Amino acid sequence: MNSIYKRKVVTLGQFIIERQADFPYAKGELSRLLRDIGIAAKIVNREVNKAGLADILGDMGSSNVQGEEQKKLDVFANEQFISALSSGGECCAVASEENEEMVPISTEVAKNAKYVVCIDPLDGSSNIDVNVSIGTIFSIYRRTTLTGAIQESDFLQKGTEQVAAGYIIFGSSTMLVYTTGKGVNGFTLDPSIGEFCLSHPDMRIPSTGKIYSINEGNYVHFPEGVKQYLKYCQAEDAATKRPYSSRYIGSLVADFHRNLLKGGIYMYPATAKSPKGKLRLLYECNPLAWIIEQAGGKASDGSTRILELQPSSLHQRTPLFIGSTEMVAQVEEYISRFSHK
Ligand code: P6P
């Protein structure tokens, strides 16, 4: 038989239905929520792919809660994800990097919804104008309040309480990668049929790697242990395949995705400009930390497991060390050993 008939194409929708049994407490709601995110991702993908052509490029002139310039695509992506989540009926509120306050969803269809979504609709947006890969990161929780208006406390749950987490990377191809606690699976968008198709089943990160990702421009402000670890990465040692390669795209999703596939570590320590770290706990660090753990890796703030951190505000930041288990464990050991300096 011709080989093209042997390869079974599994779309995201088919996969979610086939894995329905993974969510014993859900009767299809979580599946529909993931479907809604997939739909918005396709719409955002269409605009990202033509950003250079349409007038959507460039600044909106406004800035988001982080005080960062909002690119038009940021705003567009935020609108698309919130719109898809609002009309899907399974989400009752959204916490977005682009909105200072949480966004309650009060549509009639969502009145019995039981999930809340934390999202960075377009991370790395400073790279939009220079055609570098960018991404969306999302995290899904069950609401903790039983009825009535959504409270901020519904979002301030530890990462261990997530029911689903994922990211979309808009790169040389567009991929959606997610976990519901039963491993990590990657889907590549096939534009010819407009479907995300299973391309990376059961993704696993190598226990160690030869890539480190960090903005070395902040070197003088790094904790001593991080400085010593960088010296370790850069030293000559054939037995441990050093020096490692420094790869830093300036787009978290792109650096994370490469390290997930090849092995490596991404580090964003506290710096003078970002004394609590730059990356946000709710919609960047927690979802990626769950994904990396589900793929066999590790994520911490330098000493504490990211998923165990108790959030106290929607946009709180944390230092982040994430990637291959042995590499994260090693930098934690360096940080501890040199903590007195
Ligand atoms: P810096 C993008 O703004 C982002 O949130 C991540 O995607 C990226 O890894 C990091 O910040 C880059 O920050 O300070 O190195 O430019």
PDB file of C-alpha atoms in Angstrom, residues 11 19 28 40 42-43 83 104 120 132 148 153 155 157 188 192-193 205 210 232 235 267-268 278-279 282 295 308 340:
ATOM      1  CA  THR A  11      -5.946  16.470  14.378  1.00  0.00           C
ATOM      2  CA  ARG A  19      -7.962  11.574  25.324  1.00  0.00           C
ATOM      3  CA  GLY A  28     -16.215  17.695  27.687  1.00  0.00           C
ATOM      4  CA  ALA A  40      -8.072  31.614  18.281  1.00  0.00           C
ATOM      5  CA  LYS A  42      -5.368  29.855  13.943  1.00  0.00           C
ATOM      6  CA  ILE A  43      -6.816  33.357  13.651  1.00  0.00           C
ATOM      7  CA  SER A  83     -13.332  36.579  22.224  1.00  0.00           C
ATOM      8  CA  PRO A 104     -14.838  38.421  33.862  1.00  0.00           C
ATOM      9  CA  ASP A 120       0.166  35.840  27.685  1.00  0.00           C
ATOM     10  CA  VAL A 132      11.577  36.533  14.957  1.00  0.00           C
ATOM     11  CA  GLY A 148     -21.298  34.078  42.142  1.00  0.00           C
ATOM     12  CA  SER A 153      -8.470  34.365  44.395  1.00  0.00           C
ATOM     13  CA  PHE A 155      -6.525  32.918  39.766  1.00  0.00           C
ATOM     14  CA  GLN A 157      -3.667  29.164  42.781  1.00  0.00           C
ATOM     15  CA  THR A 188       1.808  21.457  13.879  1.00  0.00           C
ATOM     16  CA  SER A 192      -3.557  23.435   3.610  1.00  0.00           C
ATOM     17  CA  ILE A 193      -6.327  21.980   5.776  1.00  0.00           C
ATOM     18  CA  ILE A 205      13.343  16.827  27.226  1.00  0.00           C
ATOM     19  CA  LYS A 210      24.660  21.711  25.671  1.00  0.00           C
ATOM     20  CA  TYR A 232      31.209  26.409  34.109  1.00  0.00           C
ATOM     21  CA  ALA A 235      34.910  26.243  30.327  1.00  0.00           C
ATOM     22  CA  MET A 267      17.590  31.365  32.845  1.00  0.00           C
ATOM     23  CA  TYR A 268      16.106  34.729  33.776  1.00  0.00           C
ATOM     24  CA  LYS A 278      11.119  39.698  34.730  1.00  0.00           C
ATOM     25  CA  LEU A 279       8.876  36.773  33.844  1.00  0.00           C
ATOM     26  CA  LEU A 282       0.726  33.057  36.366  1.00  0.00           C
ATOM     27  CA  ALA A 295       8.299  16.273  29.702  1.00  0.00           C
ATOM     28  CA  GLU A 308       4.890  25.342  44.512  1.00  0.00           C
ATOM     29  CA  HIS A 340      26.763  34.155  50.857  1.00  0.00           C
TER      30      HIS A 340
END
